[in-house]
PDB file of C-alpha atoms in Angstrom:
ATOM      1  CA  MET A   1     -11.222 139.406 -33.680  1.00  0.00           C
ATOM      2  CA  ALA A   2      -8.269 139.534 -31.496  1.00  0.00           C
ATOM      3  CA  THR A   3      -5.007 139.951 -33.243  1.00  0.00           C
ATOM      4  CA  LEU A   4      -2.280 137.617 -31.950  1.00  0.00           C
ATOM      5  CA  ILE A   5       1.097 139.234 -31.806  1.00  0.00           C
ATOM      6  CA  ASN A   6       4.179 137.053 -31.361  1.00  0.00           C
ATOM      7  CA  PRO A   7       6.386 138.224 -28.455  1.00  0.00           C
ATOM      8  CA  PRO A   8       9.718 139.674 -29.618  1.00  0.00           C
ATOM      9  CA  THR A   9      12.569 137.168 -29.499  1.00  0.00           C
ATOM     10  CA  THR A  10      15.419 138.185 -27.212  1.00  0.00           C
ATOM     11  CA  ALA A  11      18.760 137.688 -28.980  1.00  0.00           C
ATOM     12  CA  THR A  12      21.713 136.813 -26.828  1.00  0.00           C
ATOM     13  CA  ALA A  13      24.816 138.708 -27.923  1.00  0.00           C
ATOM     14  CA  SER A  14      27.879 136.463 -28.108  1.00  0.00           C
ATOM     15  CA  PRO A  15      31.235 138.033 -27.021  1.00  0.00           C
ATOM     16  CA  ALA A  16      33.373 139.095 -29.845  1.00  0.00           C
ATOM     17  CA  ALA A  17      36.449 137.011 -30.468  1.00  0.00           C
ATOM     18  CA  GLY A  18      39.588 138.385 -28.874  1.00  0.00           C
ATOM     19  CA  SER A  19      37.717 140.545 -26.289  1.00  0.00           C
ATOM     20  CA  SER A  20      39.098 138.732 -23.276  1.00  0.00           C
ATOM     21  CA  PRO A  21      40.621 140.921 -20.527  1.00  0.00           C
ATOM     22  CA  ALA A  22      44.257 141.790 -20.826  1.00  0.00           C
ATOM     23  CA  ALA A  23      44.864 140.498 -17.339  1.00  0.00           C
ATOM     24  CA  ALA A  24      44.184 136.934 -18.544  1.00  0.00           C
ATOM     25  CA  GLU A  25      46.969 137.099 -21.036  1.00  0.00           C
ATOM     26  CA  PRO A  26      50.234 135.589 -19.853  1.00  0.00           C
ATOM     27  CA  GLN A  27      52.997 138.115 -19.212  1.00  0.00           C
ATOM     28  CA  LYS A  28      55.648 138.051 -21.778  1.00  0.00           C
ATOM     29  CA  VAL A  29      59.240 137.447 -20.561  1.00  0.00           C
ATOM     30  CA  ASP A  30      61.935 139.685 -21.808  1.00  0.00           C
ATOM     31  CA  TYR A  31      64.831 137.226 -22.165  1.00  0.00           C
ATOM     32  CA  MET A  32      67.142 140.007 -23.135  1.00  0.00           C
ATOM     33  CA  ASN A  33      66.765 141.662 -19.697  1.00  0.00           C
ATOM     34  CA  LEU A  34      67.059 138.847 -17.190  1.00  0.00           C
ATOM     35  CA  PRO A  35      68.349 139.465 -13.623  1.00  0.00           C
ATOM     36  CA  CYS A  36      71.947 138.672 -12.655  1.00  0.00           C
ATOM     37  CA  PRO A  37      72.141 135.484 -10.545  1.00  0.00           C
ATOM     38  CA  ILE A  38      74.042 135.161  -7.276  1.00  0.00           C
ATOM     39  CA  PRO A  39      77.521 133.598  -7.313  1.00  0.00           C
ATOM     40  CA  TYR A  40      77.705 129.839  -7.887  1.00  0.00           C
ATOM     41  CA  GLU A  41      79.247 129.199  -4.438  1.00  0.00           C
ATOM     42  CA  GLU A  42      76.386 131.012  -2.724  1.00  0.00           C
ATOM     43  CA  ILE A  43      73.383 129.192  -4.224  1.00  0.00           C
ATOM     44  CA  HIS A  44      72.537 127.684  -0.820  1.00  0.00           C
ATOM     45  CA  ARG A  45      73.043 130.846   1.241  1.00  0.00           C
ATOM     46  CA  GLU A  46      69.425 131.224   2.377  1.00  0.00           C
ATOM     47  CA  ALA A  47      69.332 127.687   3.670  1.00  0.00           C
ATOM     48  CA  LEU A  48      72.754 128.005   5.372  1.00  0.00           C
ATOM     49  CA  MET A  49      71.554 130.988   7.371  1.00  0.00           C
ATOM     50  CA  SER A  50      69.168 128.670   9.253  1.00  0.00           C
ATOM     51  CA  LEU A  51      70.859 125.301   8.999  1.00  0.00           C
ATOM     52  CA  LYS A  52      74.490 126.382   9.654  1.00  0.00           C
ATOM     53  CA  PRO A  53      74.444 128.946  12.456  1.00  0.00           C
ATOM     54  CA  GLU A  54      77.820 130.012  13.981  1.00  0.00           C
ATOM     55  CA  LEU A  55      77.641 127.738  17.015  1.00  0.00           C
ATOM     56  CA  PHE A  56      80.379 127.762  19.727  1.00  0.00           C
ATOM     57  CA  GLU A  57      81.107 126.203  23.122  1.00  0.00           C
ATOM     58  CA  GLY A  58      82.267 127.983  26.244  1.00  0.00           C
ATOM     59  CA  MET A  59      82.584 131.774  26.654  1.00  0.00           C
ATOM     60  CA  ARG A  60      83.224 134.367  23.995  1.00  0.00           C
ATOM     61  CA  PHE A  61      83.668 138.119  24.290  1.00  0.00           C
ATOM     62  CA  ASP A  62      84.012 140.438  21.279  1.00  0.00           C
ATOM     63  CA  PHE A  63      84.814 144.107  21.397  1.00  0.00           C
ATOM     64  CA  THR A  64      85.038 146.378  18.296  1.00  0.00           C
ATOM     65  CA  LYS A  65      86.214 149.954  18.427  1.00  0.00           C
ATOM     66  CA  GLY A  66      85.954 152.262  15.452  1.00  0.00           C
ATOM     67  CA  LEU A  67      88.826 154.745  15.089  1.00  0.00           C
ATOM     68  CA  ASN A  68      87.258 156.594  12.124  1.00  0.00           C
ATOM     69  CA  GLN A  69      84.695 155.871   9.435  1.00  0.00           C
ATOM     70  CA  LYS A  70      86.923 153.363   7.659  1.00  0.00           C
ATOM     71  CA  PHE A  71      89.270 151.857  10.224  1.00  0.00           C
ATOM     72  CA  SER A  72      88.493 149.848  13.351  1.00  0.00           C
ATOM     73  CA  LEU A  73      90.144 147.484  15.814  1.00  0.00           C
ATOM     74  CA  SER A  74      88.702 144.331  17.390  1.00  0.00           C
ATOM     75  CA  HIS A  75      89.538 142.223  20.432  1.00  0.00           C
ATOM     76  CA  SER A  76      88.159 138.748  21.028  1.00  0.00           C
ATOM     77  CA  VAL A  77      88.545 136.372  24.005  1.00  0.00           C
ATOM     78  CA  MET A  78      87.452 132.755  23.682  1.00  0.00           C
ATOM     79  CA  MET A  79      87.479 130.224  26.510  1.00  0.00           C
ATOM     80  CA  GLY A  80      86.141 126.680  26.086  1.00  0.00           C
ATOM     81  CA  PRO A  81      86.984 123.056  25.357  1.00  0.00           C
ATOM     82  CA  THR A  82      88.534 121.889  22.059  1.00  0.00           C
ATOM     83  CA  GLU A  83      87.877 118.475  20.630  1.00  0.00           C
ATOM     84  CA  ILE A  84      90.920 116.337  19.768  1.00  0.00           C
ATOM     85  CA  PRO A  85      90.920 113.342  17.394  1.00  0.00           C
ATOM     86  CA  SER A  86      90.274 109.949  19.064  1.00  0.00           C
ATOM     87  CA  GLN A  87      89.889 106.374  17.861  1.00  0.00           C
ATOM     88  CA  SER A  88      87.162 105.718  20.423  1.00  0.00           C
ATOM     89  CA  SER A  89      83.565 106.701  19.994  1.00  0.00           C
ATOM     90  CA  GLU A  90      83.736 109.055  22.945  1.00  0.00           C
ATOM     91  CA  THR A  91      84.536 112.723  22.387  1.00  0.00           C
ATOM     92  CA  ILE A  92      87.775 113.944  24.052  1.00  0.00           C
ATOM     93  CA  LYS A  93      87.975 117.604  24.980  1.00  0.00           C
ATOM     94  CA  ILE A  94      90.708 119.715  26.488  1.00  0.00           C
ATOM     95  CA  PRO A  95      90.275 123.202  28.004  1.00  0.00           C
ATOM     96  CA  THR A  96      91.689 126.019  25.882  1.00  0.00           C
ATOM     97  CA  ALA A  97      91.738 129.824  25.842  1.00  0.00           C
ATOM     98  CA  HIS A  98      92.617 132.168  22.983  1.00  0.00           C
ATOM     99  CA  TYR A  99      92.942 135.925  22.459  1.00  0.00           C
ATOM    100  CA  GLU A 100      92.486 137.429  18.972  1.00  0.00           C
ATOM    101  CA  PHE A 101      93.466 140.904  17.793  1.00  0.00           C
ATOM    102  CA  GLY A 102      91.974 142.208  14.621  1.00  0.00           C
ATOM    103  CA  ALA A 103      92.231 145.220  12.343  1.00  0.00           C
ATOM    104  CA  ASN A 104      89.537 146.128   9.782  1.00  0.00           C
ATOM    105  CA  PHE A 105      89.575 148.650   6.920  1.00  0.00           C
ATOM    106  CA  ILE A 106      86.292 149.136   5.082  1.00  0.00           C
ATOM    107  CA  ASP A 107      85.942 151.327   1.989  1.00  0.00           C
ATOM    108  CA  PRO A 108      83.275 151.199  -0.713  1.00  0.00           C
ATOM    109  CA  LYS A 109      85.778 149.592  -3.114  1.00  0.00           C
ATOM    110  CA  LEU A 110      88.260 147.986  -0.742  1.00  0.00           C
ATOM    111  CA  MET A 111      87.913 145.870   2.396  1.00  0.00           C
ATOM    112  CA  LEU A 112      90.764 144.456   4.449  1.00  0.00           C
ATOM    113  CA  PHE A 113      90.502 142.216   7.510  1.00  0.00           C
ATOM    114  CA  GLY A 114      93.378 140.847   9.589  1.00  0.00           C
ATOM    115  CA  ARG A 115      93.434 138.640  12.636  1.00  0.00           C
ATOM    116  CA  VAL A 116      96.338 137.465  14.971  1.00  0.00           C
ATOM    117  CA  LEU A 117      95.800 134.713  17.527  1.00  0.00           C
ATOM    118  CA  THR A 118      97.859 133.811  20.534  1.00  0.00           C
ATOM    119  CA  ASP A 119      98.495 130.303  19.152  1.00  0.00           C
ATOM    120  CA  GLY A 120     100.499 131.801  16.273  1.00  0.00           C
ATOM    121  CA  ARG A 121      97.879 131.790  13.523  1.00  0.00           C
ATOM    122  CA  VAL A 122      97.497 134.802  11.247  1.00  0.00           C
ATOM    123  CA  ASN A 123      94.441 135.221   9.068  1.00  0.00           C
ATOM    124  CA  ALA A 124      93.834 137.816   6.351  1.00  0.00           C
ATOM    125  CA  ARG A 125      90.950 138.559   3.977  1.00  0.00           C
ATOM    126  CA  LEU A 126      90.490 141.162   1.284  1.00  0.00           C
ATOM    127  CA  LYS A 127      87.839 142.235  -1.218  1.00  0.00           C
ATOM    128  CA  CYS A 128      88.647 144.737  -3.950  1.00  0.00           C
ATOM    129  CA  ASP A 129      86.363 146.009  -6.704  1.00  0.00           C
ATOM    130  CA  LEU A 130      88.700 146.295  -9.738  1.00  0.00           C
ATOM    131  CA  SER A 131      85.874 147.657 -11.890  1.00  0.00           C
ATOM    132  CA  GLU A 132      82.087 147.839 -11.819  1.00  0.00           C
ATOM    133  CA  ASN A 133      81.820 144.227 -12.904  1.00  0.00           C
ATOM    134  CA  LEU A 134      85.079 142.600 -11.742  1.00  0.00           C
ATOM    135  CA  THR A 135      85.792 141.863  -8.071  1.00  0.00           C
ATOM    136  CA  MET A 136      88.821 140.204  -6.503  1.00  0.00           C
ATOM    137  CA  LYS A 137      88.645 138.258  -3.221  1.00  0.00           C
ATOM    138  CA  GLY A 138      91.445 136.696  -1.301  1.00  0.00           C
ATOM    139  CA  ASN A 139      92.051 134.873   1.982  1.00  0.00           C
ATOM    140  CA  ALA A 140      95.153 133.396   3.594  1.00  0.00           C
ATOM    141  CA  GLN A 141      96.140 131.703   6.809  1.00  0.00           C
ATOM    142  CA  LEU A 142      99.681 131.344   8.156  1.00  0.00           C
ATOM    143  CA  THR A 143     100.463 128.869  10.923  1.00  0.00           C
ATOM    144  CA  HIS A 144     103.528 127.220  12.485  1.00  0.00           C
ATOM    145  CA  GLU A 145     102.023 123.779  11.822  1.00  0.00           C
ATOM    146  CA  PRO A 146     103.547 122.149   8.751  1.00  0.00           C
ATOM    147  CA  HIS A 147     101.429 121.980   5.608  1.00  0.00           C
ATOM    148  CA  MET A 148      98.542 123.882   7.267  1.00  0.00           C
ATOM    149  CA  SER A 149      99.138 127.346   5.774  1.00  0.00           C
ATOM    150  CA  HIS A 150      97.032 128.113   2.753  1.00  0.00           C
ATOM    151  CA  GLY A 151      95.937 130.932   0.498  1.00  0.00           C
ATOM    152  CA  MET A 152      93.370 131.426  -2.223  1.00  0.00           C
ATOM    153  CA  VAL A 153      92.432 134.195  -4.731  1.00  0.00           C
ATOM    154  CA  ASN A 154      89.000 134.520  -6.369  1.00  0.00           C
ATOM    155  CA  PHE A 155      88.029 136.621  -9.366  1.00  0.00           C
ATOM    156  CA  ASP A 156      84.298 137.271  -9.762  1.00  0.00           C
ATOM    157  CA  TYR A 157      82.944 138.794 -12.978  1.00  0.00           C
ATOM    158  CA  LYS A 158      79.344 140.006 -12.954  1.00  0.00           C
ATOM    159  CA  GLY A 159      77.537 140.232 -16.305  1.00  0.00           C
ATOM    160  CA  SER A 160      74.062 141.472 -17.002  1.00  0.00           C
ATOM    161  CA  ASP A 161      72.414 138.008 -16.623  1.00  0.00           C
ATOM    162  CA  TYR A 162      75.356 135.726 -15.650  1.00  0.00           C
ATOM    163  CA  ARG A 163      78.332 135.414 -13.294  1.00  0.00           C
ATOM    164  CA  THR A 164      81.656 133.663 -13.658  1.00  0.00           C
ATOM    165  CA  GLN A 165      84.409 132.927 -11.184  1.00  0.00           C
ATOM    166  CA  LEU A 166      87.992 131.810 -11.301  1.00  0.00           C
ATOM    167  CA  GLN A 167      89.773 130.447  -8.213  1.00  0.00           C
ATOM    168  CA  LEU A 168      93.527 129.988  -7.664  1.00  0.00           C
ATOM    169  CA  GLY A 169      94.995 128.439  -4.615  1.00  0.00           C
ATOM    170  CA  ASN A 170      98.111 126.900  -3.205  1.00  0.00           C
ATOM    171  CA  GLY A 171      98.715 123.244  -3.762  1.00  0.00           C
ATOM    172  CA  ALA A 172      98.035 123.765  -7.466  1.00  0.00           C
ATOM    173  CA  LEU A 173      94.336 124.305  -6.888  1.00  0.00           C
ATOM    174  CA  PHE A 174      92.371 125.655  -9.904  1.00  0.00           C
ATOM    175  CA  GLY A 175      88.643 126.175 -10.123  1.00  0.00           C
ATOM    176  CA  ALA A 176      86.137 127.853 -12.437  1.00  0.00           C
ATOM    177  CA  SER A 177      82.349 128.279 -12.216  1.00  0.00           C
ATOM    178  CA  TYR A 178      79.645 129.812 -14.381  1.00  0.00           C
ATOM    179  CA  ILE A 179      75.979 130.497 -13.645  1.00  0.00           C
ATOM    180  CA  GLN A 180      73.364 131.865 -16.069  1.00  0.00           C
ATOM    181  CA  SER A 181      69.780 133.137 -15.649  1.00  0.00           C
ATOM    182  CA  VAL A 182      67.519 131.287 -18.105  1.00  0.00           C
ATOM    183  CA  SER A 183      64.283 132.870 -16.796  1.00  0.00           C
ATOM    184  CA  PRO A 184      63.340 135.524 -14.268  1.00  0.00           C
ATOM    185  CA  HIS A 185      63.301 132.859 -11.525  1.00  0.00           C
ATOM    186  CA  LEU A 186      65.528 130.062 -12.735  1.00  0.00           C
ATOM    187  CA  SER A 187      69.324 129.987 -13.065  1.00  0.00           C
ATOM    188  CA  LEU A 188      71.585 127.095 -14.133  1.00  0.00           C
ATOM    189  CA  GLY A 189      75.327 126.736 -13.641  1.00  0.00           C
ATOM    190  CA  GLY A 190      78.351 124.462 -13.515  1.00  0.00           C
ATOM    191  CA  GLU A 191      81.860 124.208 -12.089  1.00  0.00           C
ATOM    192  CA  VAL A 192      85.141 122.442 -12.641  1.00  0.00           C
ATOM    193  CA  PHE A 193      88.207 122.152 -10.343  1.00  0.00           C
ATOM    194  CA  TRP A 194      91.643 120.563 -10.292  1.00  0.00           C
ATOM    195  CA  ALA A 195      93.670 119.893  -7.127  1.00  0.00           C
ATOM    196  CA  GLY A 196      97.149 119.231  -8.413  1.00  0.00           C
ATOM    197  CA  GLN A 197      98.682 118.330  -5.021  1.00  0.00           C
ATOM    198  CA  HIS A 198      96.214 115.488  -4.532  1.00  0.00           C
ATOM    199  CA  ARG A 199      95.758 114.671  -8.234  1.00  0.00           C
ATOM    200  CA  LYS A 200      91.986 115.040  -8.029  1.00  0.00           C
ATOM    201  CA  SER A 201      89.565 116.757 -10.436  1.00  0.00           C
ATOM    202  CA  GLY A 202      85.820 117.178 -10.483  1.00  0.00           C
ATOM    203  CA  ILE A 203      82.860 118.701 -12.256  1.00  0.00           C
ATOM    204  CA  GLY A 204      79.505 119.842 -10.893  1.00  0.00           C
ATOM    205  CA  TYR A 205      76.127 121.235 -11.913  1.00  0.00           C
ATOM    206  CA  ALA A 206      73.585 123.298 -10.049  1.00  0.00           C
ATOM    207  CA  ALA A 207      70.113 124.753 -10.437  1.00  0.00           C
ATOM    208  CA  ARG A 208      68.368 127.459  -8.409  1.00  0.00           C
ATOM    209  CA  TYR A 209      64.721 128.603  -8.492  1.00  0.00           C
ATOM    210  CA  ASN A 210      63.705 131.579  -6.411  1.00  0.00           C
ATOM    211  CA  THR A 211      60.654 133.763  -5.953  1.00  0.00           C
ATOM    212  CA  ASP A 212      59.597 136.279  -3.339  1.00  0.00           C
ATOM    213  CA  LYS A 213      58.363 133.495  -1.033  1.00  0.00           C
ATOM    214  CA  MET A 214      60.716 130.537  -1.653  1.00  0.00           C
ATOM    215  CA  VAL A 215      64.085 129.368  -2.845  1.00  0.00           C
ATOM    216  CA  ALA A 216      64.818 125.806  -4.093  1.00  0.00           C
ATOM    217  CA  THR A 217      68.305 124.625  -5.126  1.00  0.00           C
ATOM    218  CA  GLY A 218      69.885 121.430  -6.338  1.00  0.00           C
ATOM    219  CA  GLN A 219      73.539 120.557  -6.835  1.00  0.00           C
ATOM    220  CA  VAL A 220      75.371 117.441  -7.955  1.00  0.00           C
ATOM    221  CA  ALA A 221      79.090 116.797  -8.374  1.00  0.00           C
ATOM    222  CA  SER A 222      81.306 114.043  -9.669  1.00  0.00           C
ATOM    223  CA  THR A 223      82.846 113.693  -6.173  1.00  0.00           C
ATOM    224  CA  GLY A 224      79.663 111.923  -5.135  1.00  0.00           C
ATOM    225  CA  MET A 225      77.856 114.828  -3.547  1.00  0.00           C
ATOM    226  CA  VAL A 226      74.204 115.469  -4.081  1.00  0.00           C
ATOM    227  CA  ALA A 227      72.713 118.484  -2.249  1.00  0.00           C
ATOM    228  CA  LEU A 228      69.055 119.700  -2.233  1.00  0.00           C
ATOM    229  CA  SER A 229      67.686 122.617  -0.197  1.00  0.00           C
ATOM    230  CA  TYR A 230      64.419 124.440   0.140  1.00  0.00           C
ATOM    231  CA  VAL A 231      63.609 127.669   1.962  1.00  0.00           C
ATOM    232  CA  GLN A 232      60.005 128.945   2.507  1.00  0.00           C
ATOM    233  CA  LYS A 233      59.458 132.555   3.671  1.00  0.00           C
ATOM    234  CA  VAL A 234      56.478 132.336   5.906  1.00  0.00           C
ATOM    235  CA  SER A 235      56.435 136.037   6.649  1.00  0.00           C
ATOM    236  CA  GLU A 236      58.774 138.967   6.780  1.00  0.00           C
ATOM    237  CA  LYS A 237      60.207 137.681  10.089  1.00  0.00           C
ATOM    238  CA  VAL A 238      59.868 133.891   9.805  1.00  0.00           C
ATOM    239  CA  SER A 239      61.463 131.487   7.324  1.00  0.00           C
ATOM    240  CA  LEU A 240      61.729 127.710   7.335  1.00  0.00           C
ATOM    241  CA  ALA A 241      64.511 125.712   5.639  1.00  0.00           C
ATOM    242  CA  SER A 242      65.302 122.059   4.890  1.00  0.00           C
ATOM    243  CA  ASP A 243      68.106 120.252   3.114  1.00  0.00           C
ATOM    244  CA  PHE A 244      69.061 116.787   1.925  1.00  0.00           C
ATOM    245  CA  MET A 245      72.677 115.687   1.536  1.00  0.00           C
ATOM    246  CA  TYR A 246      73.667 112.414  -0.092  1.00  0.00           C
ATOM    247  CA  ASN A 247      77.025 110.997  -1.093  1.00  0.00           C
ATOM    248  CA  TYR A 248      76.535 108.103  -3.496  1.00  0.00           C
ATOM    249  CA  MET A 249      80.161 106.933  -3.029  1.00  0.00           C
ATOM    250  CA  SER A 250      80.157 106.632   0.749  1.00  0.00           C
ATOM    251  CA  ARG A 251      76.379 106.127   0.989  1.00  0.00           C
ATOM    252  CA  ASP A 252      76.058 108.781   3.649  1.00  0.00           C
ATOM    253  CA  VAL A 253      72.731 110.464   3.941  1.00  0.00           C
ATOM    254  CA  THR A 254      71.703 113.450   6.067  1.00  0.00           C
ATOM    255  CA  ALA A 255      68.511 115.468   6.188  1.00  0.00           C
ATOM    256  CA  SER A 256      67.888 118.535   8.304  1.00  0.00           C
ATOM    257  CA  PHE A 257      65.172 121.051   9.089  1.00  0.00           C
ATOM    258  CA  GLY A 258      65.741 124.602  10.390  1.00  0.00           C
ATOM    259  CA  TYR A 259      64.068 127.904  11.191  1.00  0.00           C
ATOM    260  CA  ASP A 260      64.998 131.530  11.299  1.00  0.00           C
ATOM    261  CA  TYR A 261      62.825 133.842  13.506  1.00  0.00           C
ATOM    262  CA  ILE A 262      63.625 137.546  13.591  1.00  0.00           C
ATOM    263  CA  LEU A 263      61.973 139.499  16.462  1.00  0.00           C
ATOM    264  CA  ARG A 264      62.165 143.143  17.327  1.00  0.00           C
ATOM    265  CA  GLN A 265      65.126 142.750  19.706  1.00  0.00           C
ATOM    266  CA  CYS A 266      66.462 139.341  18.945  1.00  0.00           C
ATOM    267  CA  ARG A 267      67.071 136.656  16.315  1.00  0.00           C
ATOM    268  CA  LEU A 268      66.557 132.910  16.900  1.00  0.00           C
ATOM    269  CA  ARG A 269      67.893 130.178  14.553  1.00  0.00           C
ATOM    270  CA  GLY A 270      67.925 126.482  14.995  1.00  0.00           C
ATOM    271  CA  LYS A 271      67.962 123.078  13.319  1.00  0.00           C
ATOM    272  CA  ILE A 272      67.436 119.386  13.800  1.00  0.00           C
ATOM    273  CA  ASP A 273      68.948 116.715  11.629  1.00  0.00           C
ATOM    274  CA  SER A 274      68.555 112.981  10.945  1.00  0.00           C
ATOM    275  CA  ASN A 275      71.679 112.170  12.938  1.00  0.00           C
ATOM    276  CA  GLY A 276      69.971 113.196  16.168  1.00  0.00           C
ATOM    277  CA  CYS A 277      71.670 116.605  16.436  1.00  0.00           C
ATOM    278  CA  VAL A 278      69.626 119.552  17.722  1.00  0.00           C
ATOM    279  CA  ALA A 279      71.062 123.084  17.747  1.00  0.00           C
ATOM    280  CA  ALA A 280      69.940 126.671  18.430  1.00  0.00           C
ATOM    281  CA  LEU A 281      71.460 130.151  18.444  1.00  0.00           C
ATOM    282  CA  LEU A 282      69.945 133.191  20.097  1.00  0.00           C
ATOM    283  CA  GLU A 283      71.215 136.721  19.486  1.00  0.00           C
ATOM    284  CA  GLU A 284      69.633 139.255  21.816  1.00  0.00           C
ATOM    285  CA  ARG A 285      70.117 142.998  21.267  1.00  0.00           C
ATOM    286  CA  LEU A 286      70.327 144.495  24.794  1.00  0.00           C
ATOM    287  CA  ASN A 287      71.203 147.988  23.754  1.00  0.00           C
ATOM    288  CA  MET A 288      72.751 149.927  20.904  1.00  0.00           C
ATOM    289  CA  GLY A 289      76.052 148.177  20.161  1.00  0.00           C
ATOM    290  CA  LEU A 290      75.532 145.501  22.891  1.00  0.00           C
ATOM    291  CA  ASN A 291      74.398 141.948  21.966  1.00  0.00           C
ATOM    292  CA  PHE A 292      74.101 138.858  24.090  1.00  0.00           C
ATOM    293  CA  ILE A 293      74.497 135.422  22.479  1.00  0.00           C
ATOM    294  CA  LEU A 294      73.438 131.958  23.562  1.00  0.00           C
ATOM    295  CA  SER A 295      74.487 128.827  21.744  1.00  0.00           C
ATOM    296  CA  ALA A 296      73.416 125.203  22.290  1.00  0.00           C
ATOM    297  CA  GLU A 297      74.025 121.930  20.479  1.00  0.00           C
ATOM    298  CA  ILE A 298      73.008 118.437  21.549  1.00  0.00           C
ATOM    299  CA  ASP A 299      74.156 115.317  19.713  1.00  0.00           C
ATOM    300  CA  HIS A 300      72.043 112.477  21.045  1.00  0.00           C
ATOM    301  CA  ARG A 301      73.903 109.812  19.075  1.00  0.00           C
ATOM    302  CA  LYS A 302      77.351 110.731  20.472  1.00  0.00           C
ATOM    303  CA  ASN A 303      76.057 111.913  23.815  1.00  0.00           C
ATOM    304  CA  ASP A 304      77.866 115.216  23.195  1.00  0.00           C
ATOM    305  CA  TYR A 305      76.525 118.427  24.637  1.00  0.00           C
ATOM    306  CA  LYS A 306      77.816 121.940  23.756  1.00  0.00           C
ATOM    307  CA  PHE A 307      76.662 125.158  25.395  1.00  0.00           C
ATOM    308  CA  GLY A 308      78.074 128.658  25.113  1.00  0.00           C
ATOM    309  CA  PHE A 309      77.328 132.252  25.882  1.00  0.00           C
ATOM    310  CA  GLY A 310      78.909 135.422  24.636  1.00  0.00           C
ATOM    311  CA  LEU A 311      78.785 139.186  24.641  1.00  0.00           C
ATOM    312  CA  THR A 312      79.455 141.413  21.616  1.00  0.00           C
ATOM    313  CA  VAL A 313      80.235 145.121  22.185  1.00  0.00           C
ATOM    314  CA  GLY A 314      80.495 147.587  19.320  1.00  0.00           C
ATOM    315  CA  GLU A 315      79.189 147.578  15.780  1.00  0.00           C
TER     316      GLU A 315
END
């Protein structure tokens, strides 16, 4: 008689509780060691690099000569039209030419810049590190035109995960700002100001979120300004930017899109906005210490066209 033997039953082992890989666990955030944010006034700086290039019209020549490691002199010649105010819709331009002489002193803890123009204007800027965390910045302009001279001093204190600034200027101008990192990628801040000469005050708030690939910022102020910007880093050499500006008091709205393309020997930046304005700036490195610049801006709504070229010699 054959003996029937039941086949052995295969038991399926269930995974033990808590044996999931460590990689699946969310990374804990050390809120006591957050990064220090950038200054409040620079929260849009990545977008401004593409959307606000230094455009010019006419011809420009800049020459910089270093006398030693800290001191250098600069010479600039600018020839081109200057717009004058007009009640008509047409743009009125008059030909002008300027020469500018400058002196620069650059030290790890102190930087001084001075400019003198042939039209009588004198500009000065300084940056001084008073300590490891406290920096003082100042700028001033003197001119023979009445009520056009101005000056401002800025104190910037850099904490471990926050920054605060205090501004003092002529015309009884006072301002203060504070920005705080609340996570490794998000920072929040606010500002207040008082312009005693014009009897105006205001308050504003801002948020900035940044990663290795993108930067998103938002800012709102009691003056009616709402500003949003977004920058996407496509690669190490290409980045795209966009912004949205709205003033809920005047009902003015402007949106723009820009790009920043860095090649081996040149850099190309440009933008287009909702007002029909298209602009581009090309900086070509011809040789060590020799750069060629092309600038173009077309305003289709105003039928205004601006083109310029320049040469920069020296570092």
